[in-house]
């Protein structure tokens, strides 16, 4: 029998809750002030990327140079807009299939971690009332390097004292899949296989993963 995986590390935005659309909305507004229309394709390249690096990319695409003060003020504005958009988030917004998956992991004594680039991760988990389910939360306040750098996931496995080879990462962003692979973890894509190249397997959503498939994924069966 194969060795069972010992920990699951979840991305937050677009995996546990559909906040990815709010990041997009807020960045679109900032880009518009620079005379740039942010496309869906641009947005795919911002998923999983930190706030600072996202703005740097937008400035590159829009061929804009800003002084430090203006750069900082756009970061503040983006987060202000984003926080307004997520203000009303509540437990019912947890994406389908996530509660069942968390229950499965607890029942099987598999550790649960969060690996997110977001500096807003803890308040979001609190609003969703699932913060205490996580053994470890690594967020944008604790990492120096954005995904695709593996730092966020390595910090998670180290904190949980689990070998990276025995961790499964759930991700909706190609930068996150790359980061999980670079960490030596198994990368499970939530989204389409075409977008998430490098994922060991993809599911359209957690709702589409049966308990039997979870058992197979974690080598429990
Ligand atoms: C990631 C999102 O989870 O967090 C990105 O996919 C976002 O879109 C990044 O830019 C940083 O989030 P925040 O909340 O710190 O601005
Ligand atoms: Mg994500």
JSON list of C-alpha atoms and ligand atoms in Angstrom, two decimals:
[
{"chain": "A", "resi": 1, "resn": "UNK", "atom": "CA", "xyz": [0.00, 0.00, 0.00]},
{"chain": "A", "resi": 2, "resn": "UNK", "atom": "CA", "xyz": [1.20, 3.51, -0.81]},
{"chain": "A", "resi": 3, "resn": "UNK", "atom": "CA", "xyz": [2.05, 5.95, 2.02]},
{"chain": "A", "resi": 4, "resn": "UNK", "atom": "CA", "xyz": [-0.97, 8.02, 2.97]},
{"chain": "A", "resi": 5, "resn": "UNK", "atom": "CA", "xyz": [-0.77, 11.80, 2.63]},
{"chain": "A", "resi": 6, "resn": "UNK", "atom": "CA", "xyz": [-0.71, 13.52, 6.02]},
{"chain": "A", "resi": 7, "resn": "UNK", "atom": "CA", "xyz": [-1.75, 17.05, 5.25]},
{"chain": "A", "resi": 8, "resn": "UNK", "atom": "CA", "xyz": [-3.90, 19.17, 2.95]},
{"chain": "A", "resi": 9, "resn": "UNK", "atom": "CA", "xyz": [-3.01, 22.79, 2.20]},
{"chain": "A", "resi": 10, "resn": "UNK", "atom": "CA", "xyz": [-5.75, 24.94, 0.76]},
{"chain": "A", "resi": 11, "resn": "UNK", "atom": "CA", "xyz": [-5.44, 28.13, -1.20]},
{"chain": "A", "resi": 12, "resn": "UNK", "atom": "CA", "xyz": [-8.15, 30.58, -0.09]},
{"chain": "A", "resi": 13, "resn": "UNK", "atom": "CA", "xyz": [-9.35, 32.90, -2.86]},
{"chain": "A", "resi": 14, "resn": "UNK", "atom": "CA", "xyz": [-11.22, 30.92, -5.51]},
{"chain": "A", "resi": 15, "resn": "UNK", "atom": "CA", "xyz": [-10.83, 27.62, -3.63]},
{"chain": "A", "resi": 16, "resn": "UNK", "atom": "CA", "xyz": [-12.60, 28.01, -0.29]},
{"chain": "A", "resi": 17, "resn": "UNK", "atom": "CA", "xyz": [-14.63, 31.08, -1.17]},
{"chain": "A", "resi": 18, "resn": "UNK", "atom": "CA", "xyz": [-15.32, 32.91, -4.42]},
{"chain": "A", "resi": 19, "resn": "UNK", "atom": "CA", "xyz": [-13.39, 36.07, -3.54]},
{"chain": "A", "resi": 20, "resn": "UNK", "atom": "CA", "xyz": [-11.32, 35.86, -6.74]},
{"chain": "A", "resi": 21, "resn": "UNK", "atom": "CA", "xyz": [-14.10, 37.79, -8.53]},
{"chain": "A", "resi": 22, "resn": "UNK", "atom": "CA", "xyz": [-13.84, 40.61, -5.97]},
{"chain": "A", "resi": 23, "resn": "UNK", "atom": "CA", "xyz": [-10.07, 40.90, -6.41]},
{"chain": "A", "resi": 24, "resn": "UNK", "atom": "CA", "xyz": [-10.70, 41.14, -10.15]},
{"chain": "A", "resi": 25, "resn": "UNK", "atom": "CA", "xyz": [-13.39, 43.77, -9.72]},
{"chain": "A", "resi": 26, "resn": "UNK", "atom": "CA", "xyz": [-11.19, 45.92, -7.46]},
{"chain": "A", "resi": 27, "resn": "UNK", "atom": "CA", "xyz": [-8.14, 45.65, -9.74]},
{"chain": "A", "resi": 28, "resn": "UNK", "atom": "CA", "xyz": [-10.30, 46.46, -12.78]},
{"chain": "A", "resi": 29, "resn": "UNK", "atom": "CA", "xyz": [-11.29, 49.71, -11.10]},
{"chain": "A", "resi": 30, "resn": "UNK", "atom": "CA", "xyz": [-7.65, 50.61, -10.35]},
{"chain": "A", "resi": 31, "resn": "UNK", "atom": "CA", "xyz": [-6.57, 49.70, -13.90]},
{"chain": "A", "resi": 32, "resn": "UNK", "atom": "CA", "xyz": [-9.35, 51.87, -15.32]},
{"chain": "A", "resi": 33, "resn": "UNK", "atom": "CA", "xyz": [-7.94, 54.89, -13.46]},
{"chain": "A", "resi": 34, "resn": "UNK", "atom": "CA", "xyz": [-4.72, 54.24, -15.40]},
{"chain": "A", "resi": 35, "resn": "UNK", "atom": "CA", "xyz": [-6.65, 54.06, -18.67]},
{"chain": "A", "resi": 36, "resn": "UNK", "atom": "CA", "xyz": [-6.21, 50.29, -18.92]},
{"chain": "A", "resi": 37, "resn": "UNK", "atom": "CA", "xyz": [-8.95, 47.69, -19.33]},
{"chain": "A", "resi": 38, "resn": "UNK", "atom": "CA", "xyz": [-8.04, 44.60, -17.35]},
{"chain": "A", "resi": 39, "resn": "UNK", "atom": "CA", "xyz": [-9.06, 41.46, -19.24]},
{"chain": "A", "resi": 40, "resn": "UNK", "atom": "CA", "xyz": [-10.03, 38.00, -17.98]},
{"chain": "A", "resi": 41, "resn": "UNK", "atom": "CA", "xyz": [-6.73, 36.79, -19.36]},
{"chain": "A", "resi": 42, "resn": "UNK", "atom": "CA", "xyz": [-4.82, 39.42, -17.38]},
{"chain": "A", "resi": 43, "resn": "UNK", "atom": "CA", "xyz": [-6.78, 38.36, -14.32]},
{"chain": "A", "resi": 44, "resn": "UNK", "atom": "CA", "xyz": [-5.72, 34.73, -14.68]},
{"chain": "A", "resi": 45, "resn": "UNK", "atom": "CA", "xyz": [-2.14, 35.96, -14.35]},
{"chain": "A", "resi": 46, "resn": "UNK", "atom": "CA", "xyz": [-2.97, 37.85, -11.15]},
{"chain": "A", "resi": 47, "resn": "UNK", "atom": "CA", "xyz": [-4.51, 34.88, -9.34]},
{"chain": "A", "resi": 48, "resn": "UNK", "atom": "CA", "xyz": [-2.34, 33.78, -6.44]},
{"chain": "A", "resi": 49, "resn": "UNK", "atom": "CA", "xyz": [-0.06, 36.80, -6.87]},
{"chain": "A", "resi": 50, "resn": "UNK", "atom": "CA", "xyz": [0.50, 39.25, -3.97]},
{"chain": "A", "resi": 51, "resn": "UNK", "atom": "CA", "xyz": [-1.07, 42.72, -3.91]},
{"chain": "A", "resi": 52, "resn": "UNK", "atom": "CA", "xyz": [2.25, 44.49, -4.64]},
{"chain": "A", "resi": 53, "resn": "UNK", "atom": "CA", "xyz": [3.23, 42.13, -7.45]},
{"chain": "A", "resi": 54, "resn": "UNK", "atom": "CA", "xyz": [-0.28, 42.38, -8.95]},
{"chain": "A", "resi": 55, "resn": "UNK", "atom": "CA", "xyz": [0.01, 46.16, -9.16]},
{"chain": "A", "resi": 56, "resn": "UNK", "atom": "CA", "xyz": [3.49, 45.86, -10.67]},
{"chain": "A", "resi": 57, "resn": "UNK", "atom": "CA", "xyz": [2.07, 43.61, -13.38]},
{"chain": "A", "resi": 58, "resn": "UNK", "atom": "CA", "xyz": [-0.79, 46.01, -14.10]},
{"chain": "A", "resi": 59, "resn": "UNK", "atom": "CA", "xyz": [1.67, 48.90, -14.41]},
{"chain": "A", "resi": 60, "resn": "UNK", "atom": "CA", "xyz": [3.71, 46.85, -16.85]},
{"chain": "A", "resi": 61, "resn": "UNK", "atom": "CA", "xyz": [0.68, 45.94, -18.99]},
{"chain": "A", "resi": 62, "resn": "UNK", "atom": "CA", "xyz": [-0.54, 49.52, -19.01]},
{"chain": "A", "resi": 63, "resn": "UNK", "atom": "CA", "xyz": [2.96, 50.88, -19.58]},
{"chain": "A", "resi": 64, "resn": "UNK", "atom": "CA", "xyz": [2.64, 53.17, -16.57]},
{"chain": "A", "resi": 65, "resn": "UNK", "atom": "CA", "xyz": [5.33, 54.56, -14.29]},
{"chain": "A", "resi": 66, "resn": "UNK", "atom": "CA", "xyz": [4.36, 55.77, -10.84]},
{"chain": "A", "resi": 67, "resn": "UNK", "atom": "CA", "xyz": [6.25, 57.34, -7.95]},
{"chain": "A", "resi": 68, "resn": "UNK", "atom": "CA", "xyz": [6.29, 55.45, -4.66]},
{"chain": "A", "resi": 69, "resn": "UNK", "atom": "CA", "xyz": [3.60, 57.59, -3.04]},
{"chain": "A", "resi": 70, "resn": "UNK", "atom": "CA", "xyz": [1.13, 57.02, -5.89]},
{"chain": "A", "resi": 71, "resn": "UNK", "atom": "CA", "xyz": [2.00, 53.31, -6.00]},
{"chain": "A", "resi": 72, "resn": "UNK", "atom": "CA", "xyz": [1.26, 53.02, -2.28]},
{"chain": "A", "resi": 73, "resn": "UNK", "atom": "CA", "xyz": [-1.99, 54.99, -2.59]},
{"chain": "A", "resi": 74, "resn": "UNK", "atom": "CA", "xyz": [-3.25, 52.63, -5.32]},
{"chain": "A", "resi": 75, "resn": "UNK", "atom": "CA", "xyz": [-2.50, 49.63, -3.09]},
{"chain": "A", "resi": 76, "resn": "UNK", "atom": "CA", "xyz": [-4.45, 51.25, -0.26]},
{"chain": "A", "resi": 77, "resn": "UNK", "atom": "CA", "xyz": [-7.35, 52.11, -2.59]},
{"chain": "A", "resi": 78, "resn": "UNK", "atom": "CA", "xyz": [-7.47, 48.59, -4.05]},
{"chain": "A", "resi": 79, "resn": "UNK", "atom": "CA", "xyz": [-7.64, 47.03, -0.60]},
{"chain": "A", "resi": 80, "resn": "UNK", "atom": "CA", "xyz": [-10.26, 49.53, 0.56]},
{"chain": "A", "resi": 81, "resn": "UNK", "atom": "CA", "xyz": [-12.46, 48.65, -2.43]},
{"chain": "A", "resi": 82, "resn": "UNK", "atom": "CA", "xyz": [-11.83, 44.93, -1.93]},
{"chain": "A", "resi": 83, "resn": "UNK", "atom": "CA", "xyz": [-12.70, 45.07, 1.78]},
{"chain": "A", "resi": 84, "resn": "UNK", "atom": "CA", "xyz": [-15.97, 46.80, 0.94]},
{"chain": "A", "resi": 85, "resn": "UNK", "atom": "CA", "xyz": [-16.79, 44.07, -1.57]},
{"chain": "A", "resi": 86, "resn": "UNK", "atom": "CA", "xyz": [-16.14, 41.25, 0.89]},
{"chain": "A", "resi": 87, "resn": "UNK", "atom": "CA", "xyz": [-17.78, 42.96, 3.84]},
{"chain": "A", "resi": 88, "resn": "UNK", "atom": "CA", "xyz": [-20.90, 40.79, 3.69]},
{"chain": "A", "resi": 89, "resn": "UNK", "atom": "CA", "xyz": [-19.16, 37.43, 3.36]},
{"chain": "A", "resi": 90, "resn": "UNK", "atom": "CA", "xyz": [-20.71, 34.77, 5.58]},
{"chain": "A", "resi": 91, "resn": "UNK", "atom": "CA", "xyz": [-20.54, 30.99, 6.20]},
{"chain": "A", "resi": 92, "resn": "UNK", "atom": "CA", "xyz": [-23.06, 30.35, 3.39]},
{"chain": "A", "resi": 93, "resn": "UNK", "atom": "CA", "xyz": [-20.43, 31.66, 0.95]},
{"chain": "A", "resi": 94, "resn": "UNK", "atom": "CA", "xyz": [-18.11, 28.73, 1.59]},
{"chain": "A", "resi": 95, "resn": "UNK", "atom": "CA", "xyz": [-17.89, 26.98, -1.77]},
{"chain": "A", "resi": 96, "resn": "UNK", "atom": "CA", "xyz": [-19.88, 23.74, -2.23]},
{"chain": "A", "resi": 97, "resn": "UNK", "atom": "CA", "xyz": [-17.98, 20.60, -1.33]},
{"chain": "A", "resi": 98, "resn": "UNK", "atom": "CA", "xyz": [-15.57, 22.37, 1.06]},
{"chain": "A", "resi": 99, "resn": "UNK", "atom": "CA", "xyz": [-17.45, 21.48, 4.30]},
{"chain": "A", "resi": 100, "resn": "UNK", "atom": "CA", "xyz": [-17.65, 17.81, 3.26]},
{"chain": "A", "resi": 101, "resn": "UNK", "atom": "CA", "xyz": [-13.93, 17.81, 2.42]},
{"chain": "A", "resi": 102, "resn": "UNK", "atom": "CA", "xyz": [-12.95, 19.41, 5.74]},
{"chain": "A", "resi": 103, "resn": "UNK", "atom": "CA", "xyz": [-15.05, 16.85, 7.62]},
{"chain": "A", "resi": 104, "resn": "UNK", "atom": "CA", "xyz": [-13.38, 14.04, 5.67]},
{"chain": "A", "resi": 105, "resn": "UNK", "atom": "CA", "xyz": [-9.92, 15.37, 6.54]},
{"chain": "A", "resi": 106, "resn": "UNK", "atom": "CA", "xyz": [-10.74, 15.74, 10.24]},
{"chain": "A", "resi": 107, "resn": "UNK", "atom": "CA", "xyz": [-12.22, 12.23, 10.39]},
{"chain": "A", "resi": 108, "resn": "UNK", "atom": "CA", "xyz": [-9.07, 10.82, 8.85]},
{"chain": "A", "resi": 109, "resn": "UNK", "atom": "CA", "xyz": [-6.73, 12.87, 11.08]},
{"chain": "A", "resi": 110, "resn": "UNK", "atom": "CA", "xyz": [-5.19, 14.65, 8.10]},
{"chain": "A", "resi": 111, "resn": "UNK", "atom": "CA", "xyz": [-3.76, 18.05, 9.06]},
{"chain": "A", "resi": 112, "resn": "UNK", "atom": "CA", "xyz": [-5.33, 21.10, 7.46]},
{"chain": "A", "resi": 113, "resn": "UNK", "atom": "CA", "xyz": [-3.35, 24.16, 6.41]},
{"chain": "A", "resi": 114, "resn": "UNK", "atom": "CA", "xyz": [-4.03, 27.36, 4.55]},
{"chain": "A", "resi": 115, "resn": "UNK", "atom": "CA", "xyz": [-1.48, 28.69, 2.07]},
{"chain": "A", "resi": 116, "resn": "UNK", "atom": "CA", "xyz": [-2.64, 32.03, 0.72]},
{"chain": "A", "resi": 117, "resn": "UNK", "atom": "CA", "xyz": [-0.98, 35.13, -0.68]},
{"chain": "A", "resi": 118, "resn": "UNK", "atom": "CA", "xyz": [-3.70, 37.25, 0.86]},
{"chain": "A", "resi": 119, "resn": "UNK", "atom": "CA", "xyz": [-3.09, 39.56, 3.81]},
{"chain": "A", "resi": 120, "resn": "UNK", "atom": "CA", "xyz": [-6.84, 39.39, 4.44]},
{"chain": "A", "resi": 121, "resn": "UNK", "atom": "CA", "xyz": [-6.95, 35.62, 4.94]},
{"chain": "A", "resi": 122, "resn": "UNK", "atom": "CA", "xyz": [-7.60, 35.56, 8.70]},
{"chain": "A", "resi": 123, "resn": "UNK", "atom": "CA", "xyz": [-10.53, 38.03, 8.70]},
{"chain": "A", "resi": 124, "resn": "UNK", "atom": "CA", "xyz": [-12.06, 36.11, 5.78]},
{"chain": "A", "resi": 125, "resn": "UNK", "atom": "CA", "xyz": [-11.74, 32.74, 7.59]},
{"chain": "A", "resi": 126, "resn": "UNK", "atom": "CA", "xyz": [-13.27, 34.41, 10.65]},
{"chain": "A", "resi": 127, "resn": "UNK", "atom": "CA", "xyz": [-16.22, 35.69, 8.62]},
{"chain": "A", "resi": 128, "resn": "UNK", "atom": "CA", "xyz": [-16.67, 32.17, 7.22]},
{"chain": "A", "resi": 129, "resn": "UNK", "atom": "CA", "xyz": [-16.42, 30.80, 10.79]},
{"chain": "A", "resi": 130, "resn": "UNK", "atom": "CA", "xyz": [-13.84, 28.16, 9.85]},
{"chain": "A", "resi": 131, "resn": "UNK", "atom": "CA", "xyz": [-10.61, 29.67, 11.23]},
{"chain": "A", "resi": 132, "resn": "UNK", "atom": "CA", "xyz": [-10.39, 27.17, 14.10]},
{"chain": "A", "resi": 133, "resn": "UNK", "atom": "CA", "xyz": [-10.56, 24.23, 11.68]},
{"chain": "A", "resi": 134, "resn": "UNK", "atom": "CA", "xyz": [-7.07, 25.05, 10.38]},
{"chain": "A", "resi": 135, "resn": "UNK", "atom": "CA", "xyz": [-4.01, 23.61, 12.10]},
{"chain": "A", "resi": 136, "resn": "UNK", "atom": "CA", "xyz": [-1.87, 26.27, 10.46]},
{"chain": "A", "resi": 137, "resn": "UNK", "atom": "CA", "xyz": [-2.57, 29.44, 8.49]},
{"chain": "A", "resi": 138, "resn": "UNK", "atom": "CA", "xyz": [0.20, 30.88, 6.34]},
{"chain": "A", "resi": 139, "resn": "UNK", "atom": "CA", "xyz": [-0.84, 34.08, 4.59]},
{"chain": "A", "resi": 140, "resn": "UNK", "atom": "CA", "xyz": [0.55, 37.11, 2.81]},
{"chain": "A", "resi": 141, "resn": "UNK", "atom": "CA", "xyz": [1.71, 38.62, 6.10]},
{"chain": "A", "resi": 142, "resn": "UNK", "atom": "CA", "xyz": [4.18, 35.79, 6.64]},
{"chain": "A", "resi": 143, "resn": "UNK", "atom": "CA", "xyz": [5.83, 35.34, 3.27]},
{"chain": "A", "resi": 144, "resn": "UNK", "atom": "CA", "xyz": [8.42, 37.36, 1.40]},
{"chain": "A", "resi": 145, "resn": "UNK", "atom": "CA", "xyz": [7.92, 35.81, -2.02]},
{"chain": "A", "resi": 146, "resn": "UNK", "atom": "CA", "xyz": [4.73, 35.46, -4.08]},
{"chain": "A", "resi": 147, "resn": "UNK", "atom": "CA", "xyz": [3.57, 32.20, -5.66]},
{"chain": "A", "resi": 148, "resn": "UNK", "atom": "CA", "xyz": [4.95, 30.59, -7.90]},
{"chain": "A", "resi": 149, "resn": "UNK", "atom": "CA", "xyz": [7.65, 30.66, -5.23]},
{"chain": "A", "resi": 150, "resn": "UNK", "atom": "CA", "xyz": [7.00, 27.67, -2.91]},
{"chain": "A", "resi": 151, "resn": "UNK", "atom": "CA", "xyz": [7.66, 29.67, 0.30]},
{"chain": "A", "resi": 152, "resn": "UNK", "atom": "CA", "xyz": [4.02, 29.78, 1.46]},
{"chain": "A", "resi": 153, "resn": "UNK", "atom": "CA", "xyz": [3.57, 26.01, 1.15]},
{"chain": "A", "resi": 154, "resn": "UNK", "atom": "CA", "xyz": [6.96, 25.09, 2.60]},
{"chain": "A", "resi": 155, "resn": "UNK", "atom": "CA", "xyz": [6.25, 27.31, 5.61]},
{"chain": "A", "resi": 156, "resn": "UNK", "atom": "CA", "xyz": [2.92, 25.47, 6.00]},
{"chain": "A", "resi": 157, "resn": "UNK", "atom": "CA", "xyz": [4.39, 21.97, 5.89]},
{"chain": "A", "resi": 158, "resn": "UNK", "atom": "CA", "xyz": [7.24, 22.99, 8.21]},
{"chain": "A", "resi": 159, "resn": "UNK", "atom": "CA", "xyz": [4.77, 24.43, 10.75]},
{"chain": "A", "resi": 160, "resn": "UNK", "atom": "CA", "xyz": [2.72, 21.22, 10.58]},
{"chain": "A", "resi": 161, "resn": "UNK", "atom": "CA", "xyz": [5.88, 19.09, 10.73]},
{"chain": "A", "resi": 162, "resn": "UNK", "atom": "CA", "xyz": [4.89, 17.11, 7.67]},
{"chain": "A", "resi": 163, "resn": "UNK", "atom": "CA", "xyz": [7.25, 16.12, 4.86]},
{"chain": "A", "resi": 164, "resn": "UNK", "atom": "CA", "xyz": [6.32, 18.18, 1.74]},
{"chain": "A", "resi": 165, "resn": "UNK", "atom": "CA", "xyz": [6.08, 14.89, -0.20]},
{"chain": "A", "resi": 166, "resn": "UNK", "atom": "CA", "xyz": [3.12, 13.96, 2.03]},
{"chain": "A", "resi": 167, "resn": "UNK", "atom": "CA", "xyz": [1.20, 17.19, 1.47]},
{"chain": "A", "resi": 168, "resn": "UNK", "atom": "CA", "xyz": [-1.57, 17.81, -1.06]},
{"chain": "A", "resi": 169, "resn": "UNK", "atom": "CA", "xyz": [-2.19, 21.37, -2.21]},
{"chain": "A", "resi": 170, "resn": "UNK", "atom": "CA", "xyz": [-5.57, 22.50, -3.58]},
{"chain": "A", "resi": 171, "resn": "UNK", "atom": "CA", "xyz": [-5.22, 25.47, -5.93]},
{"chain": "A", "resi": 172, "resn": "UNK", "atom": "CA", "xyz": [-7.21, 27.41, -8.53]},
{"chain": "A", "resi": 173, "resn": "UNK", "atom": "CA", "xyz": [-4.27, 29.43, -9.91]},
{"chain": "A", "resi": 174, "resn": "UNK", "atom": "CA", "xyz": [-1.50, 28.35, -12.22]},
{"chain": "A", "resi": 175, "resn": "UNK", "atom": "CA", "xyz": [1.00, 30.27, -10.04]},
{"chain": "A", "resi": 176, "resn": "UNK", "atom": "CA", "xyz": [-0.18, 28.14, -7.09]},
{"chain": "A", "resi": 177, "resn": "UNK", "atom": "CA", "xyz": [0.13, 24.87, -8.99]},
{"chain": "A", "resi": 178, "resn": "UNK", "atom": "CA", "xyz": [3.67, 25.85, -9.94]},
{"chain": "A", "resi": 179, "resn": "UNK", "atom": "CA", "xyz": [4.43, 26.76, -6.30]},
{"chain": "A", "resi": 180, "resn": "UNK", "atom": "CA", "xyz": [3.08, 23.42, -5.02]},
{"chain": "A", "resi": 181, "resn": "UNK", "atom": "CA", "xyz": [5.17, 21.49, -7.55]},
{"chain": "A", "resi": 182, "resn": "UNK", "atom": "CA", "xyz": [8.24, 23.53, -6.63]},
{"chain": "A", "resi": 183, "resn": "UNK", "atom": "CA", "xyz": [7.59, 22.64, -2.97]},
{"chain": "A", "resi": 184, "resn": "UNK", "atom": "CA", "xyz": [7.60, 18.93, -3.92]},
{"chain": "A", "resi": 185, "resn": "UNK", "atom": "CA", "xyz": [3.91, 18.56, -3.01]},
{"chain": "A", "resi": 186, "resn": "UNK", "atom": "CA", "xyz": [1.05, 16.98, -4.94]},
{"chain": "A", "resi": 187, "resn": "UNK", "atom": "CA", "xyz": [-0.87, 19.76, -6.74]},
{"chain": "A", "resi": 188, "resn": "UNK", "atom": "CA", "xyz": [-4.60, 19.28, -7.20]},
{"chain": "A", "resi": 189, "resn": "UNK", "atom": "CA", "xyz": [-6.20, 21.84, -9.51]},
{"chain": "A", "resi": 190, "resn": "UNK", "atom": "CA", "xyz": [-9.64, 23.29, -8.86]},
{"chain": "A", "resi": 191, "resn": "UNK", "atom": "CA", "xyz": [-10.58, 24.52, -12.32]},
{"chain": "A", "resi": 192, "resn": "UNK", "atom": "CA", "xyz": [-9.84, 23.45, -15.86]},
{"chain": "A", "resi": 193, "resn": "UNK", "atom": "CA", "xyz": [-6.90, 21.28, -16.89]},
{"chain": "A", "resi": 194, "resn": "UNK", "atom": "CA", "xyz": [-6.11, 23.70, -19.73]},
{"chain": "A", "resi": 195, "resn": "UNK", "atom": "CA", "xyz": [-5.61, 26.58, -17.26]},
{"chain": "A", "resi": 196, "resn": "UNK", "atom": "CA", "xyz": [-3.86, 24.56, -14.58]},
{"chain": "A", "resi": 197, "resn": "UNK", "atom": "CA", "xyz": [-1.02, 22.93, -16.45]},
{"chain": "A", "resi": 198, "resn": "UNK", "atom": "CA", "xyz": [1.20, 20.94, -14.10]},
{"chain": "A", "resi": 199, "resn": "UNK", "atom": "CA", "xyz": [-1.60, 19.84, -11.76]},
{"chain": "A", "resi": 200, "resn": "UNK", "atom": "CA", "xyz": [-1.50, 16.12, -11.05]},
{"chain": "A", "resi": 201, "resn": "UNK", "atom": "CA", "xyz": [-5.29, 16.06, -11.38]},
{"chain": "A", "resi": 202, "resn": "UNK", "atom": "CA", "xyz": [-8.02, 18.69, -11.82]},
{"chain": "A", "resi": 203, "resn": "UNK", "atom": "CA", "xyz": [-11.61, 18.88, -10.62]},
{"chain": "A", "resi": 204, "resn": "UNK", "atom": "CA", "xyz": [-14.08, 21.57, -11.69]},
{"chain": "A", "resi": 205, "resn": "UNK", "atom": "CA", "xyz": [-14.97, 22.19, -8.02]},
{"chain": "A", "resi": 206, "resn": "UNK", "atom": "CA", "xyz": [-14.88, 20.47, -4.62]},
{"chain": "A", "resi": 207, "resn": "UNK", "atom": "CA", "xyz": [-18.47, 19.50, -5.19]},
{"chain": "A", "resi": 208, "resn": "UNK", "atom": "CA", "xyz": [-17.23, 17.24, -7.98]},
{"chain": "A", "resi": 209, "resn": "UNK", "atom": "CA", "xyz": [-14.89, 15.28, -5.67]},
{"chain": "A", "resi": 210, "resn": "UNK", "atom": "CA", "xyz": [-16.57, 12.28, -4.06]},
{"chain": "A", "resi": 211, "resn": "UNK", "atom": "CA", "xyz": [-15.50, 10.86, -0.71]},
{"chain": "A", "resi": 212, "resn": "UNK", "atom": "CA", "xyz": [-14.12, 7.82, -2.55]},
{"chain": "A", "resi": 213, "resn": "UNK", "atom": "CA", "xyz": [-12.04, 10.09, -4.75]},
{"chain": "A", "resi": 214, "resn": "UNK", "atom": "CA", "xyz": [-10.77, 11.91, -1.65]},
{"chain": "A", "resi": 215, "resn": "UNK", "atom": "CA", "xyz": [-9.76, 8.54, -0.18]},
{"chain": "A", "resi": 216, "resn": "UNK", "atom": "CA", "xyz": [-7.91, 7.70, -3.39]},
{"chain": "A", "resi": 217, "resn": "UNK", "atom": "CA", "xyz": [-6.21, 11.11, -3.54]},
{"chain": "A", "resi": 218, "resn": "UNK", "atom": "CA", "xyz": [-4.87, 10.75, 0.01]},
{"chain": "A", "resi": 219, "resn": "UNK", "atom": "CA", "xyz": [-3.90, 7.08, -0.55]},
{"chain": "A", "resi": 220, "resn": "UNK", "atom": "CA", "xyz": [-6.28, 5.97, 2.19]},
{"chain": "A", "resi": 221, "resn": "UNK", "atom": "CA", "xyz": [-8.08, 3.32, 0.19]},
{"chain": "B", "resi": 1, "resn": "LIG", "atom": "C1", "xyz": [-4.41, 35.82, -3.59]},
{"chain": "B", "resi": 1, "resn": "LIG", "atom": "C2", "xyz": [-5.33, 36.22, -4.71]},
{"chain": "B", "resi": 1, "resn": "LIG", "atom": "O1", "xyz": [-5.01, 34.79, -2.85]},
{"chain": "B", "resi": 1, "resn": "LIG", "atom": "O2", "xyz": [-4.16, 36.92, -2.72]},
{"chain": "B", "resi": 1, "resn": "LIG", "atom": "C3", "xyz": [-4.77, 37.45, -5.44]},
{"chain": "B", "resi": 1, "resn": "LIG", "atom": "O3", "xyz": [-5.46, 35.14, -5.61]},
{"chain": "B", "resi": 1, "resn": "LIG", "atom": "C4", "xyz": [-4.50, 38.57, -4.44]},
{"chain": "B", "resi": 1, "resn": "LIG", "atom": "O4", "xyz": [-5.69, 37.85, -6.41]},
{"chain": "B", "resi": 1, "resn": "LIG", "atom": "C5", "xyz": [-3.58, 38.06, -3.35]},
{"chain": "B", "resi": 1, "resn": "LIG", "atom": "O5", "xyz": [-3.89, 39.68, -5.09]},
{"chain": "B", "resi": 1, "resn": "LIG", "atom": "C6", "xyz": [-3.29, 39.13, -2.28]},
{"chain": "B", "resi": 1, "resn": "LIG", "atom": "O6", "xyz": [-4.47, 39.41, -1.60]},
{"chain": "B", "resi": 1, "resn": "LIG", "atom": "P1", "xyz": [-4.70, 40.62, -0.60]},
{"chain": "B", "resi": 1, "resn": "LIG", "atom": "O7", "xyz": [-6.01, 40.28, 0.06]},
{"chain": "B", "resi": 1, "resn": "LIG", "atom": "O8", "xyz": [-3.55, 40.62, 0.36]},
{"chain": "B", "resi": 1, "resn": "LIG", "atom": "O9", "xyz": [-4.73, 41.85, -1.42]},
{"chain": "B", "resi": 2, "resn": "LIG", "atom": "MG1", "xyz": [-6.70, 31.27, -5.53]}
]
